[in-house]
Amino acid sequence: MAEKQDEMGSIFSFIKGQVDKLPISQSKKTKMLDQLLKLKTMTVDAREPRIALVGRRGSGKSSLINAMFGQERQYVSSVKSGTGKGKWLWYPSDAEPKIRLLDSRGLGESEAPTEEFEEDTPLDELIKAVTEEQPDVFLFLIKAKEADSRIEEDLQELNKLRKIVKENHHYDVPVICVVTQVDELDPPHYKQVPFDANPKKKKNIDEAIALMSKRFKDSEIPLLNIIPTCSYIDFDESGNIEYDMRWNIDLLSDYLIEALPSEAKLKTAKAMQSQFVKKKFARTIVGTFTAIAGLIGAEPIPFADFPILTGIQGLMIVVIGFIADKEINTKTTSEFIAALGINVGIGLLVREGVRAAVRFIPGAGLVVSGAVAGAVTYGIGQAAIAYFLENKNIDQAKEAYKNANKEYKNEDIDS
């Protein structure tokens, strides 16, 4: 994984070097570099997310993480297996990519922990953990059938943790409330996805959400969202899914990525089990690259900006391959673009041909060339999603490129 980020860094350095050489005003160059810096934060500087799980025993933390990020795995302490409470853990312990998790089992409970611990209470362990390492997001888990139980103490402790993070790390941690195990709500015999298709079950789910909304409001804890879920999934001896009753896990995964800082989004999307979430984030990435390509392409500098656009498109393909967990390098990206029927000569003819066509229309060259640069980049991005994430063949990827290219600005560019 580190090697892949090194490769992203090399491509980014090339792009930045090309921008630095452009004979344009410093203000325009600064605008381009600002956009590239945002891109660097999301890709080259990508890191593992730090997710703090808050909830009582039995709220389904392990099941939820397994449902979102992998197969039937358990997360293991980075210090010692089963050490204490409120410890940062790695998930999974034996594979890539890894997720940083803060397990807070026992929050709001008064009994002493059964495992070895360093601090006097589970809350003290948590305070120490969030002081040493900043969580990116809190997932507060509550069983659907316990939404009407007394959780005021839990929320008070959550609020205390948020304030400690704010004081020590100057970061306001977002909170997502996850109502788990909705399959256990009445009527108990209804065990079909989607669970809210049953009117009685939907009514009980809605009541649990409304109750949690009130509890958070009373505790003055801002919420990103309240999401009802079911994480139940069964595996056979070979590790294949035998029974799948997951519900709203894609929705939760999507909100989780939205809540994370820019530098933690990419590795989270890579680690997600959901292809829906991977593709949605990849489309967001394509949109970011397309906007930057359009910005650079709008500068009327014949040929000078093409190496920059090529670098941007290459980096975009590497990033999409990274999300798909495919081995992609600069050679692979060149081969992929060539397989789509796009090469340097054709690319330049497309761009310069459009400019020549509008040469006598004041100001039009700037707008159209930027649109074309964006359209080509957008098309390549959609083709990469089709090929690397959807596992379509190269002919289908070509079709995705052409359709997306036309869709972007209704430009019929035949490559």
Coordinates of C-alpha atoms in Angstrom, one line a residue:
M1 CA 0.0 0.0 0.0
A2 CA 2.9 2.4 0.8
E3 CA 4.4 1.6 -2.6
K4 CA 1.1 2.6 -4.3
Q5 CA 1.1 5.9 -2.4
D6 CA 4.7 6.5 -3.4
E7 CA 3.7 6.1 -7.0
M8 CA 0.8 8.5 -6.6
G9 CA 3.3 10.9 -5.0
S10 CA 5.7 10.6 -8.0
I11 CA 2.8 11.4 -10.5
F12 CA 1.7 14.3 -8.3
S13 CA 5.2 15.7 -8.2
F14 CA 5.3 15.6 -12.0
I15 CA 2.0 17.4 -12.3
K16 CA 3.0 20.1 -9.8
G17 CA 6.3 20.5 -11.7
Q18 CA 4.5 21.0 -15.0
V19 CA 2.1 23.6 -13.4
D20 CA 5.1 25.5 -12.0
K21 CA 6.5 25.8 -15.5
L22 CA 3.3 27.2 -17.1
P23 CA 3.7 30.8 -18.4
I24 CA 0.5 32.1 -16.7
S25 CA -0.2 34.6 -14.0
Q26 CA 0.7 33.7 -10.5
S27 CA -2.9 34.1 -9.4
K28 CA -4.1 31.5 -11.9
K29 CA -1.1 29.2 -11.0
T30 CA -2.0 29.5 -7.3
K31 CA -5.6 28.6 -8.0
M32 CA -4.5 25.5 -9.8
L33 CA -2.0 24.5 -7.1
D34 CA -4.7 25.0 -4.4
Q35 CA -6.9 22.5 -6.2
L36 CA -4.0 20.1 -6.6
L37 CA -3.2 20.4 -2.9
K38 CA -6.7 19.2 -2.1
L39 CA -6.1 16.3 -4.4
K40 CA -2.8 15.5 -2.8
T41 CA -4.5 15.4 0.7
M42 CA -7.0 12.9 -0.5
T43 CA -4.6 10.6 -2.4
V44 CA -0.9 10.9 -1.7
D45 CA -1.4 11.8 2.0
A46 CA -4.2 9.2 2.5
R47 CA -4.2 7.4 5.9
E48 CA -6.2 4.8 7.7
P49 CA -9.5 6.1 9.3
R50 CA -9.7 6.3 13.1
I51 CA -13.2 5.1 14.1
A52 CA -14.4 5.2 17.7
L53 CA -17.1 2.7 18.5
V54 CA -19.2 3.8 21.4
G55 CA -21.9 1.5 22.9
R56 CA -22.7 -1.1 25.6
R57 CA -21.9 -4.8 25.5
G58 CA -24.0 -6.6 23.0
S59 CA -24.8 -3.6 20.9
G60 CA -23.2 -5.3 17.9
K61 CA -19.9 -3.5 17.4
S62 CA -18.0 -6.5 16.0
S63 CA -20.8 -7.5 13.8
L64 CA -21.2 -4.0 12.4
I65 CA -17.5 -3.6 11.5
N66 CA -17.4 -7.1 9.9
A67 CA -20.5 -6.3 7.9
M68 CA -19.0 -3.0 6.6
F69 CA -15.3 -3.9 6.1
G70 CA -14.8 -7.5 5.6
Q71 CA -15.5 -11.2 6.2
E72 CA -15.8 -13.1 9.4
R73 CA -12.9 -11.4 11.2
Q74 CA -12.2 -10.0 14.6
Y75 CA -10.2 -6.9 15.3
V76 CA -7.1 -7.5 17.5
S77 CA -5.4 -5.2 20.0
S78 CA -2.3 -3.4 18.7
V79 CA -0.8 -3.8 22.1
K80 CA -1.8 -7.2 23.3
S81 CA -4.8 -9.3 22.5
G82 CA -7.7 -8.5 24.8
T83 CA -5.8 -5.8 26.8
G84 CA -8.1 -3.6 28.8
K85 CA -10.9 -1.3 27.6
G86 CA -10.8 1.8 25.5
K87 CA -7.8 0.6 23.4
W88 CA -7.0 1.5 19.8
L89 CA -7.1 -1.7 17.7
W90 CA -6.3 -2.7 14.2
Y91 CA -8.9 -4.4 11.9
P92 CA -8.2 -6.8 10.5
S93 CA -5.0 -8.0 12.2
D94 CA -3.8 -10.2 9.4
A95 CA -4.5 -8.4 6.1
E96 CA -4.6 -5.1 4.3
P97 CA -6.1 -2.6 4.2
K98 CA -6.4 -1.9 7.9
I99 CA -8.8 0.3 9.9
R100 CA -8.0 1.9 13.2
L101 CA -10.7 1.2 15.7
L102 CA -11.3 2.4 19.3
D103 CA -13.4 -0.2 21.1
S104 CA -15.4 1.3 23.9
R105 CA -17.3 -1.7 25.2
G106 CA -18.7 -1.0 28.7
L107 CA -19.4 2.7 28.2
G108 CA -21.9 3.7 30.9
E109 CA -21.5 0.4 32.8
S110 CA -20.3 0.5 36.4
E111 CA -18.9 -3.0 36.7
A112 CA -15.1 -3.6 36.6
P113 CA -13.7 -4.9 33.4
T114 CA -12.9 -8.6 33.2
E115 CA -9.8 -7.9 31.1
E116 CA -6.5 -6.4 32.2
F117 CA -6.7 -2.6 32.4
E118 CA -4.5 0.3 33.3
E119 CA -6.9 3.0 34.4
D120 CA -9.5 2.9 37.2
T121 CA -12.6 2.9 34.9
P122 CA -13.5 2.1 31.3
L123 CA -14.2 5.9 30.8
D124 CA -10.7 6.7 32.0
E125 CA -9.3 4.3 29.5
L126 CA -11.2 6.0 26.8
I127 CA -10.1 9.4 27.9
K128 CA -6.5 8.3 27.7
A129 CA -7.0 6.8 24.3
V130 CA -8.7 9.8 22.6
T131 CA -6.1 12.1 24.2
E132 CA -3.2 10.1 22.7
E133 CA -4.9 9.6 19.3
Q134 CA -7.7 11.7 17.7
P135 CA -10.8 9.8 16.5
D136 CA -12.2 10.9 13.1
V137 CA -15.7 9.9 13.9
F138 CA -17.8 8.4 16.7
L139 CA -20.2 5.6 15.9
F140 CA -22.7 5.5 18.8
L141 CA -24.4 2.0 18.8
I142 CA -27.6 1.2 20.5
K143 CA -29.7 -1.9 20.2
A144 CA -33.1 -1.1 18.7
K145 CA -34.9 -2.9 21.6
E146 CA -32.9 -0.8 24.1
A147 CA -33.6 2.6 22.6
D148 CA -36.0 3.3 25.5
S149 CA -33.5 2.2 28.2
R150 CA -31.6 4.7 30.3
I151 CA -28.7 5.9 28.2
E152 CA -28.3 9.4 29.7
E153 CA -25.0 8.4 31.3
D154 CA -23.7 7.0 28.1
L155 CA -24.4 10.2 26.2
Q156 CA -22.9 12.3 29.0
E157 CA -19.7 10.3 28.7
L158 CA -19.8 10.6 24.9
N159 CA -20.1 14.3 25.2
K160 CA -17.2 14.4 27.7
L161 CA -15.0 12.5 25.1
R162 CA -16.0 14.9 22.4
K163 CA -15.0 17.9 24.5
I164 CA -11.6 16.3 25.4
V165 CA -10.9 15.7 21.7
K166 CA -11.8 19.3 21.0
E167 CA -9.5 20.6 23.7
N168 CA -6.5 18.3 22.8
H169 CA -6.8 18.0 19.1
H170 CA -8.9 21.1 18.1
Y171 CA -11.2 18.8 16.2
D172 CA -15.0 18.6 16.5
V173 CA -15.7 14.9 16.1
P174 CA -18.9 14.1 14.1
V175 CA -21.3 11.5 15.5
I176 CA -23.4 9.0 13.7
C177 CA -26.0 7.1 15.8
V178 CA -26.4 3.5 14.7
V179 CA -29.6 1.7 15.8
T180 CA -28.6 -2.0 15.5
Q181 CA -30.4 -5.3 15.4
V182 CA -33.7 -3.9 14.0
D183 CA -34.6 -7.4 13.0
E184 CA -35.4 -8.1 16.7
L185 CA -38.2 -5.5 16.8
D186 CA -41.8 -6.5 16.6
P187 CA -43.2 -8.3 14.8
P188 CA -40.4 -10.9 15.5
H189 CA -41.5 -13.2 12.7
Y190 CA -40.7 -10.7 10.0
K191 CA -37.1 -11.3 9.1
Q192 CA -37.0 -9.9 5.5
V193 CA -34.9 -7.2 4.0
P194 CA -35.9 -4.3 3.7
F195 CA -37.3 -4.4 7.2
D196 CA -39.2 -1.2 6.8
A197 CA -41.4 -2.8 4.2
N198 CA -43.5 -4.2 7.0
P199 CA -45.7 -1.4 8.3
K200 CA -45.6 -2.6 12.0
K201 CA -41.8 -3.0 12.0
K202 CA -41.4 0.3 10.2
K203 CA -43.5 2.0 12.9
N204 CA -41.2 0.6 15.6
I205 CA -38.0 1.5 13.7
D206 CA -39.3 5.1 13.3
E207 CA -40.1 5.2 17.0
A208 CA -36.6 4.1 17.9
I209 CA -35.1 6.8 15.6
A210 CA -37.4 9.5 17.0
L211 CA -36.5 8.5 20.6
M212 CA -32.7 8.5 19.9
S213 CA -33.1 11.9 18.1
K214 CA -34.7 13.3 21.3
R215 CA -32.1 11.8 23.5
F216 CA -29.2 13.4 21.5
K217 CA -31.0 16.7 21.4
D218 CA -31.5 16.7 25.1
S219 CA -27.9 15.9 25.6
E220 CA -26.9 18.7 23.2
I221 CA -24.9 16.4 21.0
P222 CA -25.0 17.3 17.3
L223 CA -25.7 14.3 15.1
L224 CA -24.7 13.6 11.5
N225 CA -27.5 11.1 11.2
I226 CA -29.4 8.2 12.9
I227 CA -29.3 5.1 10.8
P228 CA -31.2 1.9 11.6
T229 CA -29.3 -1.3 10.7
C230 CA -29.1 -5.0 10.7
S231 CA -25.6 -6.5 10.5
Y232 CA -26.5 -10.2 10.5
I233 CA -24.5 -12.3 8.1
D234 CA -23.5 -15.9 8.2
F235 CA -20.5 -17.7 6.6
D236 CA -19.8 -21.3 5.7
E237 CA -16.6 -23.1 6.6
S238 CA -14.9 -21.7 3.5
G239 CA -15.6 -18.2 4.5
N240 CA -18.3 -17.6 1.8
I241 CA -21.5 -15.8 2.6
E242 CA -24.2 -18.4 3.4
Y243 CA -26.9 -16.1 4.7
D244 CA -27.1 -12.4 4.4
M245 CA -29.6 -10.3 6.2
R246 CA -27.7 -7.0 6.2
W247 CA -29.7 -3.8 5.9
N248 CA -28.7 -0.2 5.5
I249 CA -25.0 -1.1 5.7
D250 CA -24.4 0.7 2.4
L251 CA -26.2 3.8 3.7
L252 CA -24.1 3.8 6.9
S253 CA -20.9 3.2 5.0
D254 CA -21.7 6.1 2.7
Y255 CA -22.4 8.5 5.6
L256 CA -19.2 7.3 7.3
I257 CA -17.0 8.3 4.3
E258 CA -18.8 11.7 4.2
A259 CA -18.0 12.3 7.8
L260 CA -14.3 11.5 7.6
P261 CA -11.5 14.1 6.9
S262 CA -10.3 14.2 3.3
E263 CA -7.1 12.3 4.1
A264 CA -9.1 9.3 5.6
K265 CA -11.7 8.8 2.8
L266 CA -9.6 6.9 0.2
K267 CA -8.4 4.1 2.4
T268 CA -11.9 3.8 4.0
A269 CA -13.4 3.4 0.5
K270 CA -10.8 0.8 -0.4
A271 CA -11.5 -1.2 2.8
M272 CA -15.3 -1.2 2.3
Q273 CA -16.9 -4.4 1.3
S274 CA -19.7 -2.7 -0.5
Q275 CA -19.1 -2.3 -4.3
F276 CA -21.9 0.3 -4.3
V277 CA -19.9 2.5 -1.9
K278 CA -16.6 2.0 -3.7
K279 CA -18.2 3.0 -7.0
K280 CA -19.9 6.0 -5.5
F281 CA -16.7 7.3 -4.0
A282 CA -14.8 6.6 -7.2
R283 CA -17.3 8.8 -9.1
T284 CA -16.6 11.5 -6.5
I285 CA -12.9 11.1 -7.3
V286 CA -13.6 11.3 -11.0
G287 CA -15.6 14.6 -10.4
T288 CA -12.7 16.1 -8.6
F289 CA -10.1 15.2 -11.2
T290 CA -12.5 16.3 -14.0
A291 CA -12.9 19.8 -12.4
I292 CA -9.1 20.2 -12.1
A293 CA -8.6 19.1 -15.7
G294 CA -11.2 21.6 -16.9
L295 CA -9.5 24.3 -14.9
I296 CA -6.1 23.6 -16.5
G297 CA -7.6 23.0 -19.9
A298 CA -9.2 26.4 -19.9
E299 CA -5.8 28.1 -20.3
P300 CA -5.1 28.9 -23.9
I301 CA -1.6 27.5 -24.0
P302 CA -1.1 25.2 -27.0
F303 CA 0.5 21.8 -26.1
A304 CA 2.0 23.1 -22.8
D305 CA -0.9 21.8 -20.7
F306 CA -1.2 18.4 -22.3
P307 CA 1.5 16.7 -20.1
I308 CA -0.4 18.0 -17.0
L309 CA -3.7 16.6 -18.2
T310 CA -2.0 13.3 -19.0
G311 CA -0.6 13.2 -15.5
I312 CA -3.9 14.0 -14.0
Q313 CA -5.7 11.3 -16.0
G314 CA -3.0 8.8 -15.1
L315 CA -3.2 9.6 -11.4
M316 CA -7.0 9.3 -11.5
I317 CA -6.7 5.8 -13.0
V318 CA -4.2 4.8 -10.3
V319 CA -6.5 6.0 -7.6
I320 CA -9.5 4.1 -9.0
G321 CA -7.4 1.0 -9.2
F322 CA -6.3 1.6 -5.6
I323 CA -10.0 1.6 -4.5
A324 CA -10.6 -1.6 -6.5
D325 CA -7.5 -3.2 -4.9
K326 CA -6.0 -3.8 -8.4
E327 CA -2.3 -3.5 -9.2
I328 CA -2.1 -0.3 -11.3
N329 CA 1.0 1.6 -12.2
T330 CA 2.0 4.3 -14.7
K331 CA 2.6 1.6 -17.4
T332 CA -0.8 0.1 -16.7
T333 CA -2.5 3.5 -17.0
S334 CA -0.8 4.2 -20.4
E335 CA -1.9 0.8 -21.7
F336 CA -5.4 1.3 -20.5
I337 CA -5.8 4.7 -22.1
A338 CA -4.3 3.3 -25.3
A339 CA -6.7 0.4 -25.2
L340 CA -9.6 2.9 -25.0
G341 CA -8.3 4.3 -28.3
I342 CA -6.9 7.5 -26.9
N343 CA -3.3 8.4 -27.4
V344 CA -1.2 11.6 -27.3
G345 CA -1.7 12.5 -30.9
I346 CA -5.4 12.0 -30.8
G347 CA -5.8 13.8 -27.5
L348 CA -3.9 16.8 -28.9
L349 CA -5.9 16.8 -32.1
V350 CA -9.1 16.8 -30.1
R351 CA -8.1 19.7 -28.0
E352 CA -6.4 21.8 -30.6
G353 CA -9.0 21.0 -33.2
V354 CA -11.7 22.4 -31.0
R355 CA -9.6 25.5 -30.3
A356 CA -9.0 26.1 -34.0
A357 CA -12.7 25.8 -34.7
V358 CA -13.6 28.6 -32.3
R359 CA -10.5 30.7 -32.9
F360 CA -12.6 33.6 -34.3
I361 CA -15.2 33.6 -31.5
P362 CA -14.0 36.0 -28.8
G363 CA -13.5 34.1 -25.5
A364 CA -15.0 30.9 -26.7
G365 CA -11.7 29.0 -26.9
L366 CA -11.2 29.3 -23.2
V367 CA -14.6 27.8 -22.4
V368 CA -14.7 25.0 -25.0
S369 CA -11.1 23.8 -24.5
G370 CA -11.8 23.6 -20.8
A371 CA -15.0 21.7 -21.4
V372 CA -13.2 19.3 -23.7
A373 CA -10.4 18.6 -21.3
G374 CA -13.1 17.9 -18.6
A375 CA -15.1 15.7 -20.9
V376 CA -12.2 13.5 -21.9
T377 CA -11.1 13.2 -18.3
Y378 CA -14.6 12.4 -17.2
G379 CA -14.9 9.8 -19.9
I380 CA -11.6 8.1 -18.9
G381 CA -12.7 8.1 -15.3
Q382 CA -16.0 6.4 -16.1
A383 CA -14.2 3.8 -18.3
A384 CA -11.8 3.1 -15.4
I385 CA -14.7 2.5 -13.0
A386 CA -16.3 0.2 -15.5
Y387 CA -13.1 -1.8 -16.1
F388 CA -11.5 -1.9 -12.7
L389 CA -14.4 -1.8 -10.3
E390 CA -17.3 -3.3 -12.3
N391 CA -15.0 -5.9 -14.0
K392 CA -16.3 -5.1 -17.4
N393 CA -14.2 -5.9 -20.5
I394 CA -12.3 -3.4 -22.5
D395 CA -15.0 -3.0 -25.2
Q396 CA -17.5 -2.2 -22.5
A397 CA -15.0 0.3 -21.0
K398 CA -14.7 1.9 -24.4
E399 CA -18.4 2.3 -24.6
A400 CA -18.5 3.7 -21.1
Y401 CA -15.9 6.3 -22.2
K402 CA -17.8 7.3 -25.2
N403 CA -21.1 7.6 -23.4
A404 CA -19.7 9.6 -20.5
N405 CA -17.7 11.8 -22.9
K406 CA -20.9 12.8 -24.7
E407 CA -22.9 13.1 -21.5
Y408 CA -20.4 15.5 -19.9
K409 CA -21.1 18.5 -22.2
N410 CA -22.9 16.8 -25.0
E411 CA -19.6 16.7 -26.9
D412 CA -19.5 14.0 -29.6
I413 CA -15.7 13.4 -29.6
D414 CA -14.9 10.3 -31.6
S415 CA -11.6 8.8 -30.4

